[in-house]
mmCIF file of C-alpha atoms in Angstrom:
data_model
loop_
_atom_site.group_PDB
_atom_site.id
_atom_site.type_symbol
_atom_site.label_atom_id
_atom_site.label_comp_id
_atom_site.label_asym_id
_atom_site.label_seq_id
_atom_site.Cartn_x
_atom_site.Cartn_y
_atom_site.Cartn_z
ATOM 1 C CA UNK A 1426 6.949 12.192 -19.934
ATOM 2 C CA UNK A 1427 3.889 12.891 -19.552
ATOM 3 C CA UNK A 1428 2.353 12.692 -15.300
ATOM 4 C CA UNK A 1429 -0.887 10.569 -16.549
ATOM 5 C CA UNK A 1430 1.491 7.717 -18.495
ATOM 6 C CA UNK A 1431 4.037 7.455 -15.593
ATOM 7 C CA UNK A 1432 2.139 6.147 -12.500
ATOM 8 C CA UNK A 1433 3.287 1.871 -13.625
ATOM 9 C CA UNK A 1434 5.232 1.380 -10.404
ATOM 10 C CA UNK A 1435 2.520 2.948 -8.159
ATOM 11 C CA UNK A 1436 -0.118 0.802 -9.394
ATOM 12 C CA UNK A 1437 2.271 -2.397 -8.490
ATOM 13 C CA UNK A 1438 2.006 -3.428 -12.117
ATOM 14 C CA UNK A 1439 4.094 -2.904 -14.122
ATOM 15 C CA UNK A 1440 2.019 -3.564 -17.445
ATOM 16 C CA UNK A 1441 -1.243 -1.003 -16.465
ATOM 17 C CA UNK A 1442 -1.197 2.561 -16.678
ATOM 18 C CA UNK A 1443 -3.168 3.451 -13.263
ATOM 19 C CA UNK A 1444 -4.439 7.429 -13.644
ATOM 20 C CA UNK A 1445 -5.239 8.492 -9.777
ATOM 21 C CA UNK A 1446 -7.170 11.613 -9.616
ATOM 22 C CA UNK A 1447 -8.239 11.521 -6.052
ATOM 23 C CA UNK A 1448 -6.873 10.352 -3.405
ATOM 24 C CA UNK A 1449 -8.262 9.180 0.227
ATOM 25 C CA UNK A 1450 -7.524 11.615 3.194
ATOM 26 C CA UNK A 1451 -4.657 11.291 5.629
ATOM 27 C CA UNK A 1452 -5.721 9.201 7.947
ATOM 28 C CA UNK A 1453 -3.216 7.579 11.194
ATOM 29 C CA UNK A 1454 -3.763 3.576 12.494
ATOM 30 C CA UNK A 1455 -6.138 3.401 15.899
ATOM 31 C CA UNK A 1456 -4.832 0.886 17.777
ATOM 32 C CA UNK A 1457 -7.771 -1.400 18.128
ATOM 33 C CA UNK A 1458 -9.375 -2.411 14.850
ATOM 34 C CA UNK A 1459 -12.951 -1.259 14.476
ATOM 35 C CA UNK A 1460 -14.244 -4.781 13.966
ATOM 36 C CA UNK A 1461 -12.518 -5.839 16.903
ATOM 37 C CA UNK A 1462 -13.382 -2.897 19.037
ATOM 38 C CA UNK A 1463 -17.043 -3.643 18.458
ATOM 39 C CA UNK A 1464 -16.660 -7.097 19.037
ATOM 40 C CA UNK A 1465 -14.859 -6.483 22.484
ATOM 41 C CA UNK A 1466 -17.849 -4.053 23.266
ATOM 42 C CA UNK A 1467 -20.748 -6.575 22.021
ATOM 43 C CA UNK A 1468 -18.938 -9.315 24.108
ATOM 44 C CA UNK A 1469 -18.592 -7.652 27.449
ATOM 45 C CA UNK A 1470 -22.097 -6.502 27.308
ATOM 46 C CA UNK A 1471 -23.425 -9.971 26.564
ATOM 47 C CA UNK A 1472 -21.141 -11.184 29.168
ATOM 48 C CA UNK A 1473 -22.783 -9.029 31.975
ATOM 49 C CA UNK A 1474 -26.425 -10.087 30.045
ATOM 50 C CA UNK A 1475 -26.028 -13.508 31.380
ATOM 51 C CA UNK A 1476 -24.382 -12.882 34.360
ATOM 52 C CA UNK A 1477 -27.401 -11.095 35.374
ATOM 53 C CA UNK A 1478 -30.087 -14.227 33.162
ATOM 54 C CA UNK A 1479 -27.812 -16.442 35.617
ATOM 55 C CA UNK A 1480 -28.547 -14.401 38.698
ATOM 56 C CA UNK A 1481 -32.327 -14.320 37.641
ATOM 57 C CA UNK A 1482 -32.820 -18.098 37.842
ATOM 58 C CA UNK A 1483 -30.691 -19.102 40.544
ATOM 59 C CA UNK A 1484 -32.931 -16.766 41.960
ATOM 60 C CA UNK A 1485 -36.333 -16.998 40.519
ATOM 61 C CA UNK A 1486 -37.953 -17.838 44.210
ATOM 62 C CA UNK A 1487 -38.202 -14.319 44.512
ATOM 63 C CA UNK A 1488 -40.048 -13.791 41.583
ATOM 64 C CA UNK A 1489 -43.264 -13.403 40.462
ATOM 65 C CA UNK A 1490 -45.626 -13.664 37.040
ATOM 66 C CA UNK A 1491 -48.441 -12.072 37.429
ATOM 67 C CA UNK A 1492 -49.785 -13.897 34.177
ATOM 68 C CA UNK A 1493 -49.443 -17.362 34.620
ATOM 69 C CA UNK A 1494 -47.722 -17.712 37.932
ATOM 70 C CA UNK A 1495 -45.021 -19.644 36.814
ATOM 71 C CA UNK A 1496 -41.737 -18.534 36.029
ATOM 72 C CA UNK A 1497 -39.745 -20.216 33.399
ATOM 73 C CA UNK A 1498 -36.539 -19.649 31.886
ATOM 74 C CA UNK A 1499 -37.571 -18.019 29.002
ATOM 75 C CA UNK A 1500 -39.435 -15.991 31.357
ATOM 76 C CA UNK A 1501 -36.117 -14.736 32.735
ATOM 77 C CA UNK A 1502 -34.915 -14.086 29.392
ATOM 78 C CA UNK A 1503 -37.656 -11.718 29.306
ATOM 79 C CA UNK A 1504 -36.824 -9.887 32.571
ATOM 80 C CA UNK A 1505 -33.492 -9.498 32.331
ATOM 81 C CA UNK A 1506 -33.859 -8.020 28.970
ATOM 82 C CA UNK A 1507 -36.657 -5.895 30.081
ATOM 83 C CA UNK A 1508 -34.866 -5.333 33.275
ATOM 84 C CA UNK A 1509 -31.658 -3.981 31.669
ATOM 85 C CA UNK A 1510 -33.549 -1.748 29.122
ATOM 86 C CA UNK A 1511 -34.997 -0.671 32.296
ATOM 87 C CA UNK A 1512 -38.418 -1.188 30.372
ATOM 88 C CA UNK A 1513 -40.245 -2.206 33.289
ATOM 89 C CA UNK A 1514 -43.214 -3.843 32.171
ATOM 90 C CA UNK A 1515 -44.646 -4.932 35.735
ATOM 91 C CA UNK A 1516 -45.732 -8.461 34.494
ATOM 92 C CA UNK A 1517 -42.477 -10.042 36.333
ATOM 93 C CA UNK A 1518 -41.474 -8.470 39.276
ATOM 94 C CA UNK A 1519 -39.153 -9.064 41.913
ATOM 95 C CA UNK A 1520 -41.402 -9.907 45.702
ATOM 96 C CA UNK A 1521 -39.018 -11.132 48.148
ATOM 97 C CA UNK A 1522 -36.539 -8.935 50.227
ATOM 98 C CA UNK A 1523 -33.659 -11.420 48.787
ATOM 99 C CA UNK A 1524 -34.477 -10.642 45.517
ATOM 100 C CA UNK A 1525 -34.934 -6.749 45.620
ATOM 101 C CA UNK A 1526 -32.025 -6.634 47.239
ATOM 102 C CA UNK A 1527 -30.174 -8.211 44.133
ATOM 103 C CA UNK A 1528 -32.010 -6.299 41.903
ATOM 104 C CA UNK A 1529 -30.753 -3.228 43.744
ATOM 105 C CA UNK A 1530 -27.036 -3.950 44.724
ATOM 106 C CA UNK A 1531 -26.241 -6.246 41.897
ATOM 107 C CA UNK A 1532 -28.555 -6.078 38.664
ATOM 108 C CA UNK A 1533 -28.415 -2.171 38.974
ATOM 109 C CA UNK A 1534 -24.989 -1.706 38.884
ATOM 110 C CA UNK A 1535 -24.495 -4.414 35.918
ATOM 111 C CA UNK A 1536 -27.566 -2.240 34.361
ATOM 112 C CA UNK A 1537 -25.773 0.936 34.170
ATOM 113 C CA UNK A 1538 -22.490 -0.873 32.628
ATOM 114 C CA UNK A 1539 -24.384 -2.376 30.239
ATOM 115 C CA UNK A 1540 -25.885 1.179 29.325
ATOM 116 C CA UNK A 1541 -22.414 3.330 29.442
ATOM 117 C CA UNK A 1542 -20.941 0.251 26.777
ATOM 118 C CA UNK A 1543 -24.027 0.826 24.429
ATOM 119 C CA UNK A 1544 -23.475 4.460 24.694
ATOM 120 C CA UNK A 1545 -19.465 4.142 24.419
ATOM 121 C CA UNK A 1546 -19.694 2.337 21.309
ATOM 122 C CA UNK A 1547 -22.026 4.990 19.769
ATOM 123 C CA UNK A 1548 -19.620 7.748 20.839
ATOM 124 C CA UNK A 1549 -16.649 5.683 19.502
ATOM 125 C CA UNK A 1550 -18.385 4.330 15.908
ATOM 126 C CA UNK A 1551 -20.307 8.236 15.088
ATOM 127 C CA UNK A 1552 -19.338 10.651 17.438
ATOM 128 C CA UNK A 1553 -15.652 9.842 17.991
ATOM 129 C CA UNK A 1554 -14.760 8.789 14.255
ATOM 130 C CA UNK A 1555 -16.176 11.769 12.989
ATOM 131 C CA UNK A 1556 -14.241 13.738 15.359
ATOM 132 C CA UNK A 1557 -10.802 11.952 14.325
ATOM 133 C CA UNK A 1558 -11.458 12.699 10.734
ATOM 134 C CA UNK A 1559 -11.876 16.050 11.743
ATOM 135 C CA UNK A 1560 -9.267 16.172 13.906
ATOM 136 C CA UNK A 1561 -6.807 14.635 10.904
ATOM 137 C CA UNK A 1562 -7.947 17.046 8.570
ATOM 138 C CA UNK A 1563 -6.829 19.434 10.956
ATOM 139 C CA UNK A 1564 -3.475 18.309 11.259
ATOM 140 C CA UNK A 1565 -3.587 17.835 7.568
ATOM 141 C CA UNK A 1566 -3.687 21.570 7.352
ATOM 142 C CA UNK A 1567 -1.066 22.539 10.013
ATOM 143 C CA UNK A 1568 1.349 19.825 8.653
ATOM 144 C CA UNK A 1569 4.779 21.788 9.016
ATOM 145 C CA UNK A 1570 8.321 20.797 9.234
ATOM 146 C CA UNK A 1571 7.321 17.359 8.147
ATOM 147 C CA UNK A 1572 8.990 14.341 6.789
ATOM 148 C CA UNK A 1573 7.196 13.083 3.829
ATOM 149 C CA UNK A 1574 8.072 9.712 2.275
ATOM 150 C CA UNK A 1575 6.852 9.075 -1.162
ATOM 151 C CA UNK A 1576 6.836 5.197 -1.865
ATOM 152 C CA UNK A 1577 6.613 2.706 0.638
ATOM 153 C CA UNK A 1578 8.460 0.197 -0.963
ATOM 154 C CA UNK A 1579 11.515 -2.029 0.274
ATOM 155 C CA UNK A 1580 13.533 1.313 0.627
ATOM 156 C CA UNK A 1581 10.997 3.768 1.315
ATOM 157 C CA UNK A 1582 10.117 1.036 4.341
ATOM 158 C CA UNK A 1583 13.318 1.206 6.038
ATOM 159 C CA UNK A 1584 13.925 4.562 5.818
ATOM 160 C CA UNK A 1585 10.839 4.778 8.039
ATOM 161 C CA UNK A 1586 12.176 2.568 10.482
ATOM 162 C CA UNK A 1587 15.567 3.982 10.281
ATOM 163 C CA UNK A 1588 13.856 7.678 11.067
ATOM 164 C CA UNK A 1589 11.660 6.761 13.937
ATOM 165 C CA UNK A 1590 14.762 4.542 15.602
ATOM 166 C CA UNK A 1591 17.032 8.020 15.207
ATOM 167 C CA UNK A 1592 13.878 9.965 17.506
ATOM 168 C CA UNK A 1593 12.293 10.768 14.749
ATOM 169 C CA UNK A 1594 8.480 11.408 16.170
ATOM 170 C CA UNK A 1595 6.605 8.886 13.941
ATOM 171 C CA UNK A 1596 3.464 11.699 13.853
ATOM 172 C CA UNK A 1597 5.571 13.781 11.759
ATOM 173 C CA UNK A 1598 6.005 11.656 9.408
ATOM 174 C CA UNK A 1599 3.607 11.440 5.828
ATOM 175 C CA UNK A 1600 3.705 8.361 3.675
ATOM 176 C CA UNK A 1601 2.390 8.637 0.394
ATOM 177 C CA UNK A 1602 1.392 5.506 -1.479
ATOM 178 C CA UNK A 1603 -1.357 3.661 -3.836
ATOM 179 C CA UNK A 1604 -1.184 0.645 -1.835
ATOM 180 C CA UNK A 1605 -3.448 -0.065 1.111
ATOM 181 C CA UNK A 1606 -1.410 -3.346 1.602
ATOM 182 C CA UNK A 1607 1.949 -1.204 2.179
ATOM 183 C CA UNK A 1608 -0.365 1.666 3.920
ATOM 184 C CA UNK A 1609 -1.413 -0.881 6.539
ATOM 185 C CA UNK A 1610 2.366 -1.874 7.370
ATOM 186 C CA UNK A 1611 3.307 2.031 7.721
ATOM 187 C CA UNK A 1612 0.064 2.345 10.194
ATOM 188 C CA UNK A 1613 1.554 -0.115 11.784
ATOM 189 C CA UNK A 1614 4.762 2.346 13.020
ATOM 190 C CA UNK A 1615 2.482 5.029 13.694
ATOM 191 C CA UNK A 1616 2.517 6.747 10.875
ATOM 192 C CA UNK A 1617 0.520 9.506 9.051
ATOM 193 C CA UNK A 1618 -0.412 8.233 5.760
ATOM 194 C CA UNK A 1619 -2.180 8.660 2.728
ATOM 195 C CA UNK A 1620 -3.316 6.723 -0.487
ATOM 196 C CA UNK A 1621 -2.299 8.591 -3.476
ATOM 197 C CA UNK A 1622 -0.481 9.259 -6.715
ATOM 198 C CA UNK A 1623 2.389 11.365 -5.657
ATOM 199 C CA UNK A 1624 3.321 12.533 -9.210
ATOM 200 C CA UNK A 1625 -0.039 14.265 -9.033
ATOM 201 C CA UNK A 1626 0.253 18.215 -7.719
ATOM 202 C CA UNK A 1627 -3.272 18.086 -6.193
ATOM 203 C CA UNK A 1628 -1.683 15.273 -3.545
ATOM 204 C CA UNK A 1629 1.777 17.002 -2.753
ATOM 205 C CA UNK A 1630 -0.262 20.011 -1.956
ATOM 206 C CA UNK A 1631 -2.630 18.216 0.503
ATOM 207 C CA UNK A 1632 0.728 17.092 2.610
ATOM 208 C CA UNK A 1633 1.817 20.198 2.218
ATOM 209 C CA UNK A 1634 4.985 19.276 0.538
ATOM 210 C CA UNK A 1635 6.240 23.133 0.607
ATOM 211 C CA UNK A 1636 5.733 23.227 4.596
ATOM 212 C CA UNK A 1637 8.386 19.704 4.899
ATOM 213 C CA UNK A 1638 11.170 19.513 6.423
ATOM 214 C CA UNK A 1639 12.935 17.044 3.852
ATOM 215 C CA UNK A 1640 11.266 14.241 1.321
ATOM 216 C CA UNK A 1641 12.347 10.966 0.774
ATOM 217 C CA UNK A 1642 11.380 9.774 -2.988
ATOM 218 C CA UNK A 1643 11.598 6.086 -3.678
ATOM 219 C CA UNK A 1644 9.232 5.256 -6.017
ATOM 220 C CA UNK A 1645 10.391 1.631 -7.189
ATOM 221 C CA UNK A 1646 11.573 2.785 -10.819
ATOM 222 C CA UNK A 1647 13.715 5.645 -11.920
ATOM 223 C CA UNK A 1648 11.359 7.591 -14.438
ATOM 224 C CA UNK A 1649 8.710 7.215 -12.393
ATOM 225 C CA UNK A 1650 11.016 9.066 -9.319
ATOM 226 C CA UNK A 1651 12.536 11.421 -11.181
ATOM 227 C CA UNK A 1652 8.977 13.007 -12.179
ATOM 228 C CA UNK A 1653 8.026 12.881 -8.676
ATOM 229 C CA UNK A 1654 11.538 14.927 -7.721
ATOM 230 C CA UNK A 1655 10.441 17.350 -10.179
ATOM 231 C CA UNK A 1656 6.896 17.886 -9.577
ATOM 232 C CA UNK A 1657 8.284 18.154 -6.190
ATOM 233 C CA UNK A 1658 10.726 20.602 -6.751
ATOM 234 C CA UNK A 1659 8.016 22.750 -8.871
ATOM 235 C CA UNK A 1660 6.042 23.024 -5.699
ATOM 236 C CA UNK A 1661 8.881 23.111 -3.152
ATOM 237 C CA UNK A 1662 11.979 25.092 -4.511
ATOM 238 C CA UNK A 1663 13.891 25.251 -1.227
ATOM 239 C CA UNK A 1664 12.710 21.716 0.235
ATOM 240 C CA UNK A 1665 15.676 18.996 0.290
ATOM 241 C CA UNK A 1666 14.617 15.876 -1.679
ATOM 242 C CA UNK A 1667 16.265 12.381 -1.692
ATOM 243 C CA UNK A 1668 15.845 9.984 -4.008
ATOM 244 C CA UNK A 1669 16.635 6.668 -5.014
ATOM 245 C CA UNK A 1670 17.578 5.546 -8.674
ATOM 246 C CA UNK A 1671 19.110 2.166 -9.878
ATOM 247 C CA UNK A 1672 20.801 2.920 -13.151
ATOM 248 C CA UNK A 1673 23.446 5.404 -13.130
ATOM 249 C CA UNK A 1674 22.552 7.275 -16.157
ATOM 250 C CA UNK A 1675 19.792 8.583 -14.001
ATOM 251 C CA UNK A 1676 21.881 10.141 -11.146
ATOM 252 C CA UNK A 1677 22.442 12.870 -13.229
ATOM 253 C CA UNK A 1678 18.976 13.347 -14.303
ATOM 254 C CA UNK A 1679 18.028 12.893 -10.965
ATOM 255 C CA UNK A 1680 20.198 15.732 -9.930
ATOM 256 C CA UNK A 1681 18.886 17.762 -13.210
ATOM 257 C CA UNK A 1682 15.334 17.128 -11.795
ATOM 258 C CA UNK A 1683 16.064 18.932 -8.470
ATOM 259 C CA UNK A 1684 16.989 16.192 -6.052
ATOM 260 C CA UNK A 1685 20.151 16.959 -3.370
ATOM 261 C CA UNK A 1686 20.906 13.464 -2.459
ATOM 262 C CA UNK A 1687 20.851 10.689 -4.765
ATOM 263 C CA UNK A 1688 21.136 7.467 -3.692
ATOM 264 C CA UNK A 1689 22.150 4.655 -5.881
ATOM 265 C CA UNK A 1690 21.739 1.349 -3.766
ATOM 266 C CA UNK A 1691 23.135 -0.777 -6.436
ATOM 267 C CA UNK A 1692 26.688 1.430 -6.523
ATOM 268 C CA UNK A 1693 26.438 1.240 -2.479
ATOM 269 C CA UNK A 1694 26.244 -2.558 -2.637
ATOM 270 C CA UNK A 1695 29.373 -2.621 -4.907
ATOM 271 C CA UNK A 1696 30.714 -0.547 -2.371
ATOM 272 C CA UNK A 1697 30.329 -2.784 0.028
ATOM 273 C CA UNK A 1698 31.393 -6.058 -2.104
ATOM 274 C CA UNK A 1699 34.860 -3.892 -3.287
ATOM 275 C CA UNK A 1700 35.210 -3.391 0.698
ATOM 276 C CA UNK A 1701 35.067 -6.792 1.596
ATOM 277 C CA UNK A 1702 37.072 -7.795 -1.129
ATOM 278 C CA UNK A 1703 40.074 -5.600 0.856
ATOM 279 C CA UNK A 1704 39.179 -6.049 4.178
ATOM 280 C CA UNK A 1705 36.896 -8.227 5.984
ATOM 281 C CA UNK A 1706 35.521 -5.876 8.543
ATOM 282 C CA UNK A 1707 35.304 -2.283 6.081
ATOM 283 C CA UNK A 1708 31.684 -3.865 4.915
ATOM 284 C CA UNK A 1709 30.485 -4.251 8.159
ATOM 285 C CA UNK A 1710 31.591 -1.261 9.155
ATOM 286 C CA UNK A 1711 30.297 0.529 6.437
ATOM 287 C CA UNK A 1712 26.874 -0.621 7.330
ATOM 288 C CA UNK A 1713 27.665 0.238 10.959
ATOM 289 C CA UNK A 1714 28.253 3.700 9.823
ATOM 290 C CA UNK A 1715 24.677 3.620 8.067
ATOM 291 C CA UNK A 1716 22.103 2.338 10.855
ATOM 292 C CA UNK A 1717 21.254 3.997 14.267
ATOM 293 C CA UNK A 1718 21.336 0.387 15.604
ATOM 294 C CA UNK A 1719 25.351 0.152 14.961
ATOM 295 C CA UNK A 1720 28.435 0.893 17.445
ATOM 296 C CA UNK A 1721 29.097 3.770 14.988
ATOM 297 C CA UNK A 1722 27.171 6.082 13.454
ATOM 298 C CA UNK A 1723 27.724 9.019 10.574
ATOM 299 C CA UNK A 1724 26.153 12.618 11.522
ATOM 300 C CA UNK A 1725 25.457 15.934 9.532
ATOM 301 C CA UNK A 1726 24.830 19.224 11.768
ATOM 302 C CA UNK A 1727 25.281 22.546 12.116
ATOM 303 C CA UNK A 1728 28.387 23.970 14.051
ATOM 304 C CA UNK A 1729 27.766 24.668 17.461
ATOM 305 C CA UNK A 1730 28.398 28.591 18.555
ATOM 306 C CA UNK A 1731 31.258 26.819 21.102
ATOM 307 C CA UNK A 1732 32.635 25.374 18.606
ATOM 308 C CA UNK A 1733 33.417 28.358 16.350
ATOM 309 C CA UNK A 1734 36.977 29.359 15.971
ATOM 310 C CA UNK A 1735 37.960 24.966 17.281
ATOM 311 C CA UNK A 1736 39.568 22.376 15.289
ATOM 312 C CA UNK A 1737 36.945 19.460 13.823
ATOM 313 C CA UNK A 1738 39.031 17.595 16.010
ATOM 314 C CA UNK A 1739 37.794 18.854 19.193
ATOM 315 C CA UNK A 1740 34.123 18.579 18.654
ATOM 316 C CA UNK A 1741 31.880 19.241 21.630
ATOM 317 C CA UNK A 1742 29.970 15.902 21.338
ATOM 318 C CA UNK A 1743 32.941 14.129 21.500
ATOM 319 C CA UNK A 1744 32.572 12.955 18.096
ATOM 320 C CA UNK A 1745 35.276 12.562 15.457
ATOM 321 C CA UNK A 1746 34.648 15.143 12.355
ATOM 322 C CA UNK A 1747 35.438 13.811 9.255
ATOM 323 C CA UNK A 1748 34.595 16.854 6.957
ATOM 324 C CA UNK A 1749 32.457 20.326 6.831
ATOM 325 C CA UNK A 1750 30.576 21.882 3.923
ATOM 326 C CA UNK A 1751 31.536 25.389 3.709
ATOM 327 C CA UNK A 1752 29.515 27.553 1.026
ATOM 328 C CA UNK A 1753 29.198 24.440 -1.158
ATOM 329 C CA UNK A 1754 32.325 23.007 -0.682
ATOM 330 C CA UNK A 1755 33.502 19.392 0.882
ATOM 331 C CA UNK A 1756 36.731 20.152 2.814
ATOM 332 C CA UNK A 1757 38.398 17.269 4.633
ATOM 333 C CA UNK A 1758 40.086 16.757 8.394
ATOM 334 C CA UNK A 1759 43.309 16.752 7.337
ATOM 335 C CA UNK A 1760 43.285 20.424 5.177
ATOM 336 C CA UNK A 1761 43.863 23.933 6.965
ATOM 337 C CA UNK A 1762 40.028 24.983 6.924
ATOM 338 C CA UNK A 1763 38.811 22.715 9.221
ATOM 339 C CA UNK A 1764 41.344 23.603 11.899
ATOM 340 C CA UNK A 1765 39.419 26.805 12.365
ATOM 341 C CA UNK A 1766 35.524 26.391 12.426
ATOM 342 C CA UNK A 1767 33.120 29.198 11.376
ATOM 343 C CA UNK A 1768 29.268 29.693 12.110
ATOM 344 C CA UNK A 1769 27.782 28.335 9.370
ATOM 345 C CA UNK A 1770 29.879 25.238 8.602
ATOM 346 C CA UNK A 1771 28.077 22.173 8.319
ATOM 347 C CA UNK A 1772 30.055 19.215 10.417
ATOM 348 C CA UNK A 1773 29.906 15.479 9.121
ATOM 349 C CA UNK A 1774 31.339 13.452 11.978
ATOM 350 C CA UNK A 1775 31.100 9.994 13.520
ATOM 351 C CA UNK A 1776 29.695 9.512 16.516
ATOM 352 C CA UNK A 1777 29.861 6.223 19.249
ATOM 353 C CA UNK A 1778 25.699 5.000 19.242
ATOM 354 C CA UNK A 1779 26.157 2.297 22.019
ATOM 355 C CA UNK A 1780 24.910 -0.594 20.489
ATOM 356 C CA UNK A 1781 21.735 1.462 19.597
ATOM 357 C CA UNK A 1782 21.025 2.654 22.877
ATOM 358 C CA UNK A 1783 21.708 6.518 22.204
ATOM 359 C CA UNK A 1784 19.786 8.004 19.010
ATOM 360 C CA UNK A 1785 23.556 8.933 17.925
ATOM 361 C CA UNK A 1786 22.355 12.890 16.976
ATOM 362 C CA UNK A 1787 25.168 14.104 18.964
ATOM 363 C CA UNK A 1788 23.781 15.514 22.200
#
């Protein structure tokens, strides 16, 4: 299938073929909207405007008009204004000591604030934006031992949540998607993302797919995430992918494609119905095992050097091992292997979480 007829699922529609080029830079959420930055900014400074228009009048004794002798309010307007610009046109001027002395401990002080927000929102909306977009493109460059999430979907959504609950820093994470609409909700958490096509090469090589530490593909519909795994996998032989496919004819094209974990949520959630069905607590459970926010939770690591030559049942986190992987294959707690662990072995165990409280990585 060819990359330019597969992008349906991206678009959101799943009648339009959507061809994506370009895409938009990576780019991470501020935390005050620019709009509403500006608005704070123009507000405060009009704020302290008629503070001072206020102190003017109250105190307009002490002023003089040199044109027509009589000071008016729109008169005030006028100093103030000129007064804060520090214009100074000398047609108004303060006479009495009352009134200098306003000018001087009050109107001077509000006259400087006034200037610094003027000049802080110019720094902020040229100076400062162009910096950040600098600054991401940057990071865009460095990006290294990433996460990148292609898809921010239903499942692509909580697997972002689900990361950044287990300590995952949400910096170093990349989501790639076509939708601003979803984009905005992954700002939201923090996020690095970008708008793009991520079947395309030229945007796995701008997150520097080959530099990540692990990818998360779940693209909405099978063909369209198996050609991501794949273009993937061309750029980033040695990278793990996960993926997530709904018909089970796919798993094994998923697989074929280059993915290491395939995740079928559909054969999970019969899982979890064929639990209940002989137990009322092995569902729960089961999704227990699966979220950081459970009692329980399931970890994969590396054997510790102190924990060479031990049983899996005397793990140093205190955690109960249910398997390791050793050169490829799954051996279980109960068979002679695991009775003597090796450097190298990779330890699946359960671990308590607390309610949520610990991040449930074992340490």
């Amino acid at each position: 299938m060819a990359k330019r007829e597969t992008d349906k699922i991206f678009s959101g529609k799943s009648d339009k073929v959507v061809v994506a080029s370009k895409f938009k830079p990576l780019r991470r959420a501020v935390r005050i909207p620019v709009w509403g930055d500006l608005s704070i900014r123009l507000g405060l400074a009009l704020l302290l405007i008629s503070i001072v228009v206020l102190i003017h009048w109250f105190d307009r004794d002490g002023l003089v008009d040199s044109v027509d002798g009589e000071v008016s309010f729109l008169d005030i307007v006028y100093f103030t204004m000129i007064s804060i610009t520090t214009t100074g046109f000398g047609d108004i001027a303060p006479v009495t000591d009352s009134a200098r002395l306003i000018e001087a401990v009050i109107v001077t002080p509000i006259r400087f604030a006034v200037f610094f927000i003027f000049v802080g929102t110019a720094y902020n909306f040229i100076i400062k934006r162009s910096w950040e977009k600098w600054r991401m493109a940057r990071i865009q460059e460095k990006l290294s031992n990433h996460v990148v999430v292609l898809g921010y979907g239903i499942s692509g959504s909580q697997s972002v949540e689900e990361l950044i609950e287990r300590g995952t820093d949400a910096r170093n994470i990349v989501v790639v998607d076509p939708s601003e609409e979803r984009l905005r909700e992954a700002e939201k958490l923090g996020v690095n993302v970008m708008a793009a096509d991520a079947t395309r090469d030229e945007t796995l090589k701008a997150v520097r797919i080959e530099e990540a530490q692990t990818v998360l593909v779940s693209a909405g519909r099978d063909d369209t995430s198996i050609l991501i795994v794949l273009t993937v996998r061309h750029l980033a032989p040695k990278v793990p992918i996960s993926v997530v496919v709904r018909a089970n004819d796919n798993e094994l094209l998923a697989r074929q494609a280059g993915a290491n974990n395939v995740i079928n949520p559909v054969r999970f959630t019969g899982l979890l119905l064929a639990g209940s069905a002989k137990g009322a607590h092995i569902a729960e459970y089961l999704s227990d095992l699966a979220s950081v926010t459970g009692r329980v939770q399931l970890v994969e690591r590396v054997v510790q050097e102190g924990e060479c030559g031990g049983s899996i049942a005397e793990l140093s986190t205190g955690g109960r091992g249910l398997r390791i992987y050793r050169n490829g294959r799954a051996i279980g707690y109960w068979e002679e292997e695991c009775q003597s662990l090796q450097e190298g072995d990779v330890i699946v165990e359960i671990v308590a979480t607390e309610n949520g409280s610990s991040k449930g990585d074992g340490h």
